CSV table of C-alpha atoms and ligand atoms in Angstrom, one decimal:
chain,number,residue,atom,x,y,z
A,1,UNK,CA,-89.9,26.4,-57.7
A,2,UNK,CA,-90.0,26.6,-61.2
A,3,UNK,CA,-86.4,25.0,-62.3
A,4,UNK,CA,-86.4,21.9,-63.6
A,5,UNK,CA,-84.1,18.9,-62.0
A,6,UNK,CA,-84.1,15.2,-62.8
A,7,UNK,CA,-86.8,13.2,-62.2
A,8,UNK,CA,-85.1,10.6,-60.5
A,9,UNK,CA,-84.3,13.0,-57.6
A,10,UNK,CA,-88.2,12.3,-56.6
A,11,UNK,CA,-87.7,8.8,-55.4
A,12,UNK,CA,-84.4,10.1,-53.2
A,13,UNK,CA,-84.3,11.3,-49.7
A,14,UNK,CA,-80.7,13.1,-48.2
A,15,UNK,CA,-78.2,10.6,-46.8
A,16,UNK,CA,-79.1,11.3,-43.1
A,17,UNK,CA,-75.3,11.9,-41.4
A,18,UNK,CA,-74.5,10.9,-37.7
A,19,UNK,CA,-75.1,14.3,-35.5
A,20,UNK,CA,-72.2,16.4,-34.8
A,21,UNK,CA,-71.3,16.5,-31.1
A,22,UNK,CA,-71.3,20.5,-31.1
A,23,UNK,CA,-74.6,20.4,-32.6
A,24,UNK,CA,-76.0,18.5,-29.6
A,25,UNK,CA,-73.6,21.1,-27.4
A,26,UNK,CA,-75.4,23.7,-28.9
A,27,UNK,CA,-79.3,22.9,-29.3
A,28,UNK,CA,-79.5,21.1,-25.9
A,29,UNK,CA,-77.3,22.9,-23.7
A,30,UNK,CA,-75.0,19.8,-22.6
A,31,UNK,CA,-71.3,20.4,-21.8
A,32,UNK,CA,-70.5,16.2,-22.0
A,33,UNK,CA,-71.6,14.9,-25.2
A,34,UNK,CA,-70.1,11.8,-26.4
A,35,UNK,CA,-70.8,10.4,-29.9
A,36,UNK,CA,-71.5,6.6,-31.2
A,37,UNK,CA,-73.2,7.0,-34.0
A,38,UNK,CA,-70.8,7.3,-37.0
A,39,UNK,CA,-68.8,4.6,-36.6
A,40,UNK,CA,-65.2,6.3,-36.0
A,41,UNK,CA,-62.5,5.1,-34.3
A,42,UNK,CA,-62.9,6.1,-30.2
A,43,UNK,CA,-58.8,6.3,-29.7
A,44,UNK,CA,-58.5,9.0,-32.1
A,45,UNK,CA,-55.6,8.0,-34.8
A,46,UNK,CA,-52.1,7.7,-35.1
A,47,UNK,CA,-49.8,9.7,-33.6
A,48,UNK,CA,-47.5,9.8,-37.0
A,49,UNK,CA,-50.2,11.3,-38.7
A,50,UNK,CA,-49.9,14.9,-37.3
A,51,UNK,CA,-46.5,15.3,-37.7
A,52,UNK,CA,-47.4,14.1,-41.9
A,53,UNK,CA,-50.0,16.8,-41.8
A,54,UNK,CA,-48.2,19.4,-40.6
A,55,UNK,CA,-45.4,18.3,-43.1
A,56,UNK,CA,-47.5,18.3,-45.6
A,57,UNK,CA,-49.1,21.8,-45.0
A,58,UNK,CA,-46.0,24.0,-46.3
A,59,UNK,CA,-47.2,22.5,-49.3
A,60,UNK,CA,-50.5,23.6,-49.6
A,61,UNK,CA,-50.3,26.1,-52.1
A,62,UNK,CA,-49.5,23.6,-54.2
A,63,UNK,CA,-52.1,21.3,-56.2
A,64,UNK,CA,-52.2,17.7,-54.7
A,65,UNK,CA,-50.5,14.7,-56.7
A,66,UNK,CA,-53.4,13.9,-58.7
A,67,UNK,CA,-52.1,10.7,-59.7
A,68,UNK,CA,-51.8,10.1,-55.8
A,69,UNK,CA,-48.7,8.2,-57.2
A,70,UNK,CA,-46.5,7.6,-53.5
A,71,UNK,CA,-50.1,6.7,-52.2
A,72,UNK,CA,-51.0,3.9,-54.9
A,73,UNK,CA,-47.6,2.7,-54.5
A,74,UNK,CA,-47.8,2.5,-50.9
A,75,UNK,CA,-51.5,0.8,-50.8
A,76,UNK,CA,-50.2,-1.5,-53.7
A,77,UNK,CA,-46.9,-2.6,-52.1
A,78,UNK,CA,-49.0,-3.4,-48.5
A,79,UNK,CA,-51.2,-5.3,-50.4
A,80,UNK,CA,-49.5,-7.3,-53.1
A,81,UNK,CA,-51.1,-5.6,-55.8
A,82,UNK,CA,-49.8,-4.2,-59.0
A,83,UNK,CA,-50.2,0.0,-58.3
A,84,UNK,CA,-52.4,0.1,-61.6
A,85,UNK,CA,-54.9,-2.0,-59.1
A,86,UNK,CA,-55.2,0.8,-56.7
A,87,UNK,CA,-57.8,3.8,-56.5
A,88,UNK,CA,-58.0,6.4,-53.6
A,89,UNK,CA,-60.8,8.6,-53.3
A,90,UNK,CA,-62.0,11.2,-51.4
A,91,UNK,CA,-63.7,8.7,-48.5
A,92,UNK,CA,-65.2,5.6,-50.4
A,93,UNK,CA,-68.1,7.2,-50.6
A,94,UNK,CA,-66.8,8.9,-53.5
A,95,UNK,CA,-66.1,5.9,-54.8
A,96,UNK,CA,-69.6,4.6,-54.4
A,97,UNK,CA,-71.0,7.7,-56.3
A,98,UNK,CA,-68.2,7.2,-59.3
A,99,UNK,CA,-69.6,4.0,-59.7
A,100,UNK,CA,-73.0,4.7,-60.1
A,101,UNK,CA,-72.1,7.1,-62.4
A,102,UNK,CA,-69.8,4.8,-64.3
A,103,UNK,CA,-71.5,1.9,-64.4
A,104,UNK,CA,-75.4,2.5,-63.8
A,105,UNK,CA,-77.9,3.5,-66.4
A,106,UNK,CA,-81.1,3.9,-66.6
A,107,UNK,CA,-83.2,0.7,-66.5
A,108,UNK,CA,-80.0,-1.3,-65.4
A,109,UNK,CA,-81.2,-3.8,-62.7
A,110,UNK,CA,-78.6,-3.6,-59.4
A,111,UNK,CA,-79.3,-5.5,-56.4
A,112,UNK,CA,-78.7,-4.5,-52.6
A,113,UNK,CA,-80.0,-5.6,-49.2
A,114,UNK,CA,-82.7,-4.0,-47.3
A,115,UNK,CA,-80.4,-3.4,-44.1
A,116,UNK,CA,-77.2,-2.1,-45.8
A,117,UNK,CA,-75.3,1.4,-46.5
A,118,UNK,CA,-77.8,3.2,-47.7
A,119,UNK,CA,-75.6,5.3,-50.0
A,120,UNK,CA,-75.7,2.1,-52.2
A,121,UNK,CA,-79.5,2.7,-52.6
A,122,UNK,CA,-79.2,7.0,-53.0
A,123,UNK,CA,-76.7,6.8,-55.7
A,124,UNK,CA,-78.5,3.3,-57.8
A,125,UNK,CA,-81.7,5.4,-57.7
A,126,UNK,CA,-80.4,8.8,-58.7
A,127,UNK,CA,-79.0,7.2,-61.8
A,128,UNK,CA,-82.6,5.5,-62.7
A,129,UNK,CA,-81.9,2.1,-61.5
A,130,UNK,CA,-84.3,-0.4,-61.6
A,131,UNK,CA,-83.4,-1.7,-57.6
A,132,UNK,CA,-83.9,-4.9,-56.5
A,133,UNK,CA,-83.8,-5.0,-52.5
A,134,UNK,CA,-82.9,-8.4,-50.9
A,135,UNK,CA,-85.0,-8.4,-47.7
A,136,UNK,CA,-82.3,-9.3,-44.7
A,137,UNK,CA,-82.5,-13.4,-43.4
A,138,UNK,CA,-81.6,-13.4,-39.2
A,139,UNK,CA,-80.3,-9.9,-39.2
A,140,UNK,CA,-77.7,-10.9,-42.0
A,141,UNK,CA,-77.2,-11.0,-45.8
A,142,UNK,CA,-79.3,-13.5,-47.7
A,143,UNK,CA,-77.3,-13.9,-50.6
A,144,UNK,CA,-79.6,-16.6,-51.6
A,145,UNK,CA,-82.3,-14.3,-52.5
A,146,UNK,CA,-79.6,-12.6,-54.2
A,147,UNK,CA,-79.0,-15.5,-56.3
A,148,UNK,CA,-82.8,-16.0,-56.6
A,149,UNK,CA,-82.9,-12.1,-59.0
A,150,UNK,CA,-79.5,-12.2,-60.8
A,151,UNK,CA,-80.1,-12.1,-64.4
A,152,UNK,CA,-77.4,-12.2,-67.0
A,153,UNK,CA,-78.4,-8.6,-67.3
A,154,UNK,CA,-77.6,-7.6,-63.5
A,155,UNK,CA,-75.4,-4.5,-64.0
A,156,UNK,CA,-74.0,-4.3,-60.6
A,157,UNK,CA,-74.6,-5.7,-57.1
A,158,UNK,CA,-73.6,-4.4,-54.0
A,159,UNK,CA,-72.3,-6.3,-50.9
A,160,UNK,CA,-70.8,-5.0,-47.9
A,161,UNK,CA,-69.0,-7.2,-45.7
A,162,UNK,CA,-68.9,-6.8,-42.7
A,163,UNK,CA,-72.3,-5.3,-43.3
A,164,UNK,CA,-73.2,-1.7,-41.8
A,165,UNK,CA,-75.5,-1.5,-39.7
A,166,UNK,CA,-76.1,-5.0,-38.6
A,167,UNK,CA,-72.7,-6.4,-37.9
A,168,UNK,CA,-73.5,-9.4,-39.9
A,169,UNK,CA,-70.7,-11.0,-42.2
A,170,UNK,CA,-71.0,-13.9,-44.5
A,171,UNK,CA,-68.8,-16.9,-45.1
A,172,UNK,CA,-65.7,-16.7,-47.7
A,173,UNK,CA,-67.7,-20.1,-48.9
A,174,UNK,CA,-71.2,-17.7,-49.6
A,175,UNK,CA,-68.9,-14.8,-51.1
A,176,UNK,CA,-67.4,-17.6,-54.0
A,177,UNK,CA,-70.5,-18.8,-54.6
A,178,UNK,CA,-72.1,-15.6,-55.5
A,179,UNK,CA,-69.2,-14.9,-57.3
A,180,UNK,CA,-69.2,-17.8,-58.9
A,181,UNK,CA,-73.2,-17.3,-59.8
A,182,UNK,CA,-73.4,-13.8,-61.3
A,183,UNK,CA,-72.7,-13.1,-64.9
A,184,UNK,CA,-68.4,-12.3,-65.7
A,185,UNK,CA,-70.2,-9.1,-67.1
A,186,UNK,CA,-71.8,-8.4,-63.4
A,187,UNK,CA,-70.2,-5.7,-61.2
A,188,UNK,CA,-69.7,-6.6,-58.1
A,189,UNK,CA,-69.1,-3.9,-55.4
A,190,UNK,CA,-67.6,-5.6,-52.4
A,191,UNK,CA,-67.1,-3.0,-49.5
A,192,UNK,CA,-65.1,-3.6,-46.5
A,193,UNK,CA,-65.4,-1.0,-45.0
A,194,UNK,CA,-65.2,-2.8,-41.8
A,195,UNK,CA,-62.5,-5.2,-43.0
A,196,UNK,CA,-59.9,-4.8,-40.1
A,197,UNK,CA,-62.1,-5.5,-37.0
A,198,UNK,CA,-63.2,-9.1,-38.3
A,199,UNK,CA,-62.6,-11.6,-36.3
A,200,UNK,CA,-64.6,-14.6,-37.7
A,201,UNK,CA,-62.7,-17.3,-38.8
A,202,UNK,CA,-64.5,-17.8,-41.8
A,203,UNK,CA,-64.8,-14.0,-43.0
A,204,UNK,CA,-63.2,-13.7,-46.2
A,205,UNK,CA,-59.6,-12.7,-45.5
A,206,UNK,CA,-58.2,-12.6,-49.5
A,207,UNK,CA,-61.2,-10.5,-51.1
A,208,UNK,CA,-57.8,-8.9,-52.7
A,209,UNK,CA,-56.6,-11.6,-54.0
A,210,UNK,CA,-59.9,-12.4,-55.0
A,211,UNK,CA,-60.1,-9.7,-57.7
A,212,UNK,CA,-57.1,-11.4,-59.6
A,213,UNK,CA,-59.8,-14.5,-59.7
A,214,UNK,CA,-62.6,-12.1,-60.7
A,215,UNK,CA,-62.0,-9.4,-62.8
A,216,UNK,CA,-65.7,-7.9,-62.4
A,217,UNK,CA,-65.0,-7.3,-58.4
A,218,UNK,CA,-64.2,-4.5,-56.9
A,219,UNK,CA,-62.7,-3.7,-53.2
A,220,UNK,CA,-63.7,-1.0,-51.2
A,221,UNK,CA,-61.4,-0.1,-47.9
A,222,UNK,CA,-61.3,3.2,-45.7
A,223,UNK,CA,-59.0,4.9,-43.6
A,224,UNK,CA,-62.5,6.3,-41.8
A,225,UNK,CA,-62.7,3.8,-39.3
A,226,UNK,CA,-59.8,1.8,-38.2
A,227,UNK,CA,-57.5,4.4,-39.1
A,228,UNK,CA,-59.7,7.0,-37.5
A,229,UNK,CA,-58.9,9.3,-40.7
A,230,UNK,CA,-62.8,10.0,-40.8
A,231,UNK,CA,-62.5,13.6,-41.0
A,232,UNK,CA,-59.9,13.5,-43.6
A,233,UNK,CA,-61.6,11.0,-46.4
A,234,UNK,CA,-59.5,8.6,-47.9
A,235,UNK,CA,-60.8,5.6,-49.3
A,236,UNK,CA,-58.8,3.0,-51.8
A,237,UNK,CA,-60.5,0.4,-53.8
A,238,UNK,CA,-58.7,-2.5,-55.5
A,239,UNK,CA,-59.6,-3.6,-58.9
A,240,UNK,CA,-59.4,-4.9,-62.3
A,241,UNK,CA,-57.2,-1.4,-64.4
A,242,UNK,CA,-59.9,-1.7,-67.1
A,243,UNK,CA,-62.6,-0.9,-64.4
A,244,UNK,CA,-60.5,1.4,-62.2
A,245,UNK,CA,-60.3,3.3,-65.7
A,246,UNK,CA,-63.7,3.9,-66.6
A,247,UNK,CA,-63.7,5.2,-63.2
A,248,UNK,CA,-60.8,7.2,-63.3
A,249,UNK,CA,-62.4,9.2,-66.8
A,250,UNK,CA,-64.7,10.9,-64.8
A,251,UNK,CA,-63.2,11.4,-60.9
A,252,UNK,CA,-61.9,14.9,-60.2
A,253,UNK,CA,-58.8,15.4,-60.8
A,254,UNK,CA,-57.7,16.4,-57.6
A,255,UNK,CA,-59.7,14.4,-55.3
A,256,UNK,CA,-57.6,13.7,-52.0
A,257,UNK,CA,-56.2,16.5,-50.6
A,258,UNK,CA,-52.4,16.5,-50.1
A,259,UNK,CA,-53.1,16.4,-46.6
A,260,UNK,CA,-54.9,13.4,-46.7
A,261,UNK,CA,-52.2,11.7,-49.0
A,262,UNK,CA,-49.5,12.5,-46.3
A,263,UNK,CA,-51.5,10.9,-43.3
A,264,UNK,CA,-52.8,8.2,-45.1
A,265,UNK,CA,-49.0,7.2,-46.0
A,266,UNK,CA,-48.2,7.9,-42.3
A,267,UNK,CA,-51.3,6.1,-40.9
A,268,UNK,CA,-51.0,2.3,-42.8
A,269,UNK,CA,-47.5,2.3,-41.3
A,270,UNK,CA,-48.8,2.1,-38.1
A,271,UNK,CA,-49.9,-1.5,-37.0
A,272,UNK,CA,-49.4,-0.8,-33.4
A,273,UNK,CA,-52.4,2.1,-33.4
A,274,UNK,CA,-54.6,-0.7,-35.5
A,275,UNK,CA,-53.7,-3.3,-33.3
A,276,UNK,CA,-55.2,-1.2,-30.2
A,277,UNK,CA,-58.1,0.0,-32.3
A,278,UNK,CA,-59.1,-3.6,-32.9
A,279,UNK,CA,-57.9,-5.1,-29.2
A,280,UNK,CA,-60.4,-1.7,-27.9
A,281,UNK,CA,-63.3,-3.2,-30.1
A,282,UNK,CA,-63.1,-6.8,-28.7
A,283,UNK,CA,-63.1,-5.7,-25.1
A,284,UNK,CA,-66.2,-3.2,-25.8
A,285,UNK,CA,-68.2,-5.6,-28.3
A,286,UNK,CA,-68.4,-8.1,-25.0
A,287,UNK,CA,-69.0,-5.7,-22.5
A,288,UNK,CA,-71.8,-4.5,-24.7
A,289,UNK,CA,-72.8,-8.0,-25.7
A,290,UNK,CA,-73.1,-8.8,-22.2
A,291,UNK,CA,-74.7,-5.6,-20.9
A,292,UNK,CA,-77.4,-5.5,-23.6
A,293,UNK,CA,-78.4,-9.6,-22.6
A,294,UNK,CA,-79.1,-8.2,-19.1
A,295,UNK,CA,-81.2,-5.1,-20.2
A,296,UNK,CA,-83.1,-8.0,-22.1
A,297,UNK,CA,-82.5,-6.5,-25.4
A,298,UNK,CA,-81.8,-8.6,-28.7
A,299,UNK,CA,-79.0,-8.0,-30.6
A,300,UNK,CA,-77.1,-8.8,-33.6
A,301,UNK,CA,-73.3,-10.0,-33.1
A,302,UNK,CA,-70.7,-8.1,-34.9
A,303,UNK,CA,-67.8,-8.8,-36.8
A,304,UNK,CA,-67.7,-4.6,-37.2
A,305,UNK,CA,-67.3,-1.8,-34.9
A,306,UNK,CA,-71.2,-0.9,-34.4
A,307,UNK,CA,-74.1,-2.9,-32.7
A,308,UNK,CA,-77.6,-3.4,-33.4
A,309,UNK,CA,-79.9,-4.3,-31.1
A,310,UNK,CA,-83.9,-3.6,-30.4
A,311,UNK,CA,-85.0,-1.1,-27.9
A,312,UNK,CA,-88.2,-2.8,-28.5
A,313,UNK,CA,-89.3,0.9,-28.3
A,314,UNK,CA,-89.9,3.1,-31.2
A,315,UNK,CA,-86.1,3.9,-32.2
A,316,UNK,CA,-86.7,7.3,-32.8
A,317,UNK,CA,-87.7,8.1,-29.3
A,318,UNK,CA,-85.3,6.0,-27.6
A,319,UNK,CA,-83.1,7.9,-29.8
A,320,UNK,CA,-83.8,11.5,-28.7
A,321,UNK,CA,-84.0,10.6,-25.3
A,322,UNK,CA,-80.2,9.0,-25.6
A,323,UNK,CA,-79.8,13.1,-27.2
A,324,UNK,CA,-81.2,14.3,-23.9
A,325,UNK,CA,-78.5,12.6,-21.9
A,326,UNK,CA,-75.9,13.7,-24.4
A,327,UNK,CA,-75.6,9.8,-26.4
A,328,UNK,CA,-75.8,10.4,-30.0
A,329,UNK,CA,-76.1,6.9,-31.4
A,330,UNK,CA,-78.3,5.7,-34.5
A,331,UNK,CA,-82.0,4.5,-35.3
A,332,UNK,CA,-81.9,2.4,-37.8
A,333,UNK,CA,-84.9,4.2,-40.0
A,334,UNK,CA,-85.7,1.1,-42.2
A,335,UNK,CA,-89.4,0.3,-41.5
A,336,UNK,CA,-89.2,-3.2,-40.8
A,337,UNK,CA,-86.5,-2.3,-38.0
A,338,UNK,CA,-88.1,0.8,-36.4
A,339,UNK,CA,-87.7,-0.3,-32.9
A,340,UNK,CA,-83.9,-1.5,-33.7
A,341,UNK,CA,-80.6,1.3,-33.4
A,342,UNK,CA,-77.0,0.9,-34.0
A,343,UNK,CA,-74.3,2.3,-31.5
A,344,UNK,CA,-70.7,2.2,-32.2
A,345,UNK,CA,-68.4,0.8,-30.2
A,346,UNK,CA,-66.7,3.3,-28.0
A,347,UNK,CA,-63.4,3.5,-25.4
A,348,UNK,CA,-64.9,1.8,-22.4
A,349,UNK,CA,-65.4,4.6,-20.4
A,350,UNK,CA,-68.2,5.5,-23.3
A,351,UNK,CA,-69.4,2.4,-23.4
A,352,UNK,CA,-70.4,2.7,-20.0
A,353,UNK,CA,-72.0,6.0,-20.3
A,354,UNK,CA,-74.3,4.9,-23.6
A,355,UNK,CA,-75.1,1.8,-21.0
A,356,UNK,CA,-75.7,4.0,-18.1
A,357,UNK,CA,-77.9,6.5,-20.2
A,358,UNK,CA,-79.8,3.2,-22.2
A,359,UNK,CA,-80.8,1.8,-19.1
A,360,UNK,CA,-82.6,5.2,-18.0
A,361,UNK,CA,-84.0,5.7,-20.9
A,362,UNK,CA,-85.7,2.1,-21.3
A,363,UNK,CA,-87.0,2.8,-17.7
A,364,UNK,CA,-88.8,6.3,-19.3
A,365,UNK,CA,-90.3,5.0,-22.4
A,366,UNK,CA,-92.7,1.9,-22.0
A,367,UNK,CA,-91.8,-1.0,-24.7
A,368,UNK,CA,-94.1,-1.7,-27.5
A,369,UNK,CA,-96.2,-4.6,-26.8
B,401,LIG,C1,-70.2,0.3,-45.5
B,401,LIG,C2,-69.7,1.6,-45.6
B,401,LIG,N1,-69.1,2.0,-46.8
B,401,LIG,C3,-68.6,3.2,-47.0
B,401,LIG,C4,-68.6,4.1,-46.0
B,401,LIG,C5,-68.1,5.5,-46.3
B,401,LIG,O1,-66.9,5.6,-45.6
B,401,LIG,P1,-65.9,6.8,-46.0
B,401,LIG,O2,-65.7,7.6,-44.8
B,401,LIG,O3,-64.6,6.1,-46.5
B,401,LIG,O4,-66.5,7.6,-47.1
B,401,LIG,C6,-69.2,3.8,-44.7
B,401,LIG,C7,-69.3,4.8,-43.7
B,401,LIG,O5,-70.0,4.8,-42.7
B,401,LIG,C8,-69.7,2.5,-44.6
B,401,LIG,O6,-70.3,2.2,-43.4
């Protein structure tokens, strides 16, 4: 190919996506497929959110609001923040991508952990970062070493808590020392994506009321996983007006559909549906705990809605003989963790399927030595 692109594109591989169920269907001829390895919510979503939807769709010749003004409002009024704090985009990926593009240039140092979402690492590199990766300390941030490379100069750090794929969380004590140890003119991209299934007591409950504190944070939420609005993309972030913005300058203009604004505005009325997603996770995270401790396999603890644990067999093969049994879960794919997948947490019916299909499979493939 002749056409010239951007260097930068040479250091980048694709963002791998969880596999679709009716891809598996199709390619290996299985009826039952069930699917852990995107992290969505197993009870579907709220039941208000249909209704919305279908309200919503007599309007859809119709532009959205791109001001997503009843939205803001909404996301503003459940959090105690002033609307001009409030940003929805299309999933927060989007919002992950709008910041690289607003705030990344080339040469500008931006630090991440090895085990993390690795859209934090696609987007850095595709605006010529100069990446600093924070190998992980016991399966969990080490925002020591993160301390250790700040420079006045860091442009932007990212920190997901809880972190995806390894569970891990850190303290509300670790978080305020960071904060407290990066330059005011520091970014720092704090995604909690996972925010609703913590349960630790010292997991940083006020992040929100954090960013009054710090006006160089930013929050990241989704309606992806606890809402179970995956397939619909909403994401909000909270934030500093003068950052939301520069942001705002380049997002496109009509960005969430007017579909998604309607169930999102149904879905964070319902704290009954959350409260089952997160009562659902509990019961599966021990059943998992406990049924991973007697296949012998280590594992990380979670304060999200996905464990990781080590097959002690190369990841990629236990992986597409979980596909054989129709199991789509997750390797890893970070070299250092190539034995080591993540499964979400399912309904417990799935949980004991993924189990059921584990235990076969470690019997099939031999562990490493
Ligand atoms: C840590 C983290 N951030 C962001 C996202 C993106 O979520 P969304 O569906 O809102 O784009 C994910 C999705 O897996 C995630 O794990």
């Amino acid at each position: 190919m002749t056409v010239r692109y951007r260097p930068e594109l040479n250091a980048i591989s694709p963002y791998q996506p969880g596999k679709p169920i009716a891809d598996v269907q199709r390619e290996l001829g299985l009826e039952r497929v069930i699917k852990l390895a995107s992290n969505e919510n197993p009870l579907g979503f709220s039941p208000r959110v249909r209704e919305a939807v279908l309200q919503a769709l007599e309007q859809a010749n119709f532009y959205p609001d791109g001001n997503a003004t009843l939205l803001k409002e909404k996301i503003a009024e459940k959090y105690g923040v002033a609307p001009e704090m409030v940003l929805p985009t299309c999933g927060s990926d989007e919002m992950v991508d709008l910041i690289a593009k607003t705030f990344i240039e080339p040469g500008s140092q931006v630090i991440m952990a090895e085990v993390t979402f690795p859209r934090y690492q696609i987007t850095s590199l595709m605006m010529g970062a100069d990446l600093q990766i924070v190998p992980m300390k016991d399966l969990g941030y080490d925002l020591g070493g993160f301390k250790e490379v700040l420079t006045p100069q860091t442009r932007l750090v990212w920190l997901c808590n809880p972190n995806n794929p390894t569970g891990s969380f850190f303290t509300r004590g670790e978080l305020l020392d960071l904060l407290e140890s990066v330059s005011p003119e520091t970014l720092v991209v704090y995604d909690e994506a996972y925010y609703e299934f913590a349960t630790h007591p010292e997991y940083p409950r006020d992040s929100i009321e954090l960013v009054q504190k710090y006006p160089n944070m930013l929050v990241l939420r989704t309606l992806s996983k606890a809402y179970g609005l995956a397939g619909l993309r909403l994401g909000f972030t909270i934030g500093h007006p003068a950052l939301l913005g520069l942001i705002n300058r380049i997002r496109n203009p009509f960005n969430v559909t007017s579909l998604t604004q309607a169930a999102a505005l149904a879905a964070l009325d319902d704290e009954e549906f959350l409260a089952r997603t997160v009562a659902n996770n509990n019961a599966g995270k021990e059943y998992l705990y406990g049924q991973l401790e007697r296949l012998g396999l280590p594992y990380g603890k979670t304060e999200a809605n996905h464990i990781m644990f080590d097959s002690r067999r190369d990841g990629q093969a236990v992986f597409q003989a979980l596909l054989r049994r129709g199991v789509i879960i997750r390797p890893v794919g970070v070299p250092r963790y190539s034995t080591w997948l993540r499964v979400s947490i399912g309904t417990a019916e799935e949980n004991r399927v993924f189990i059921q299909a584990l235990e076969e499979v470690l019997a099939e493939l031999a562990p490493l030595s």
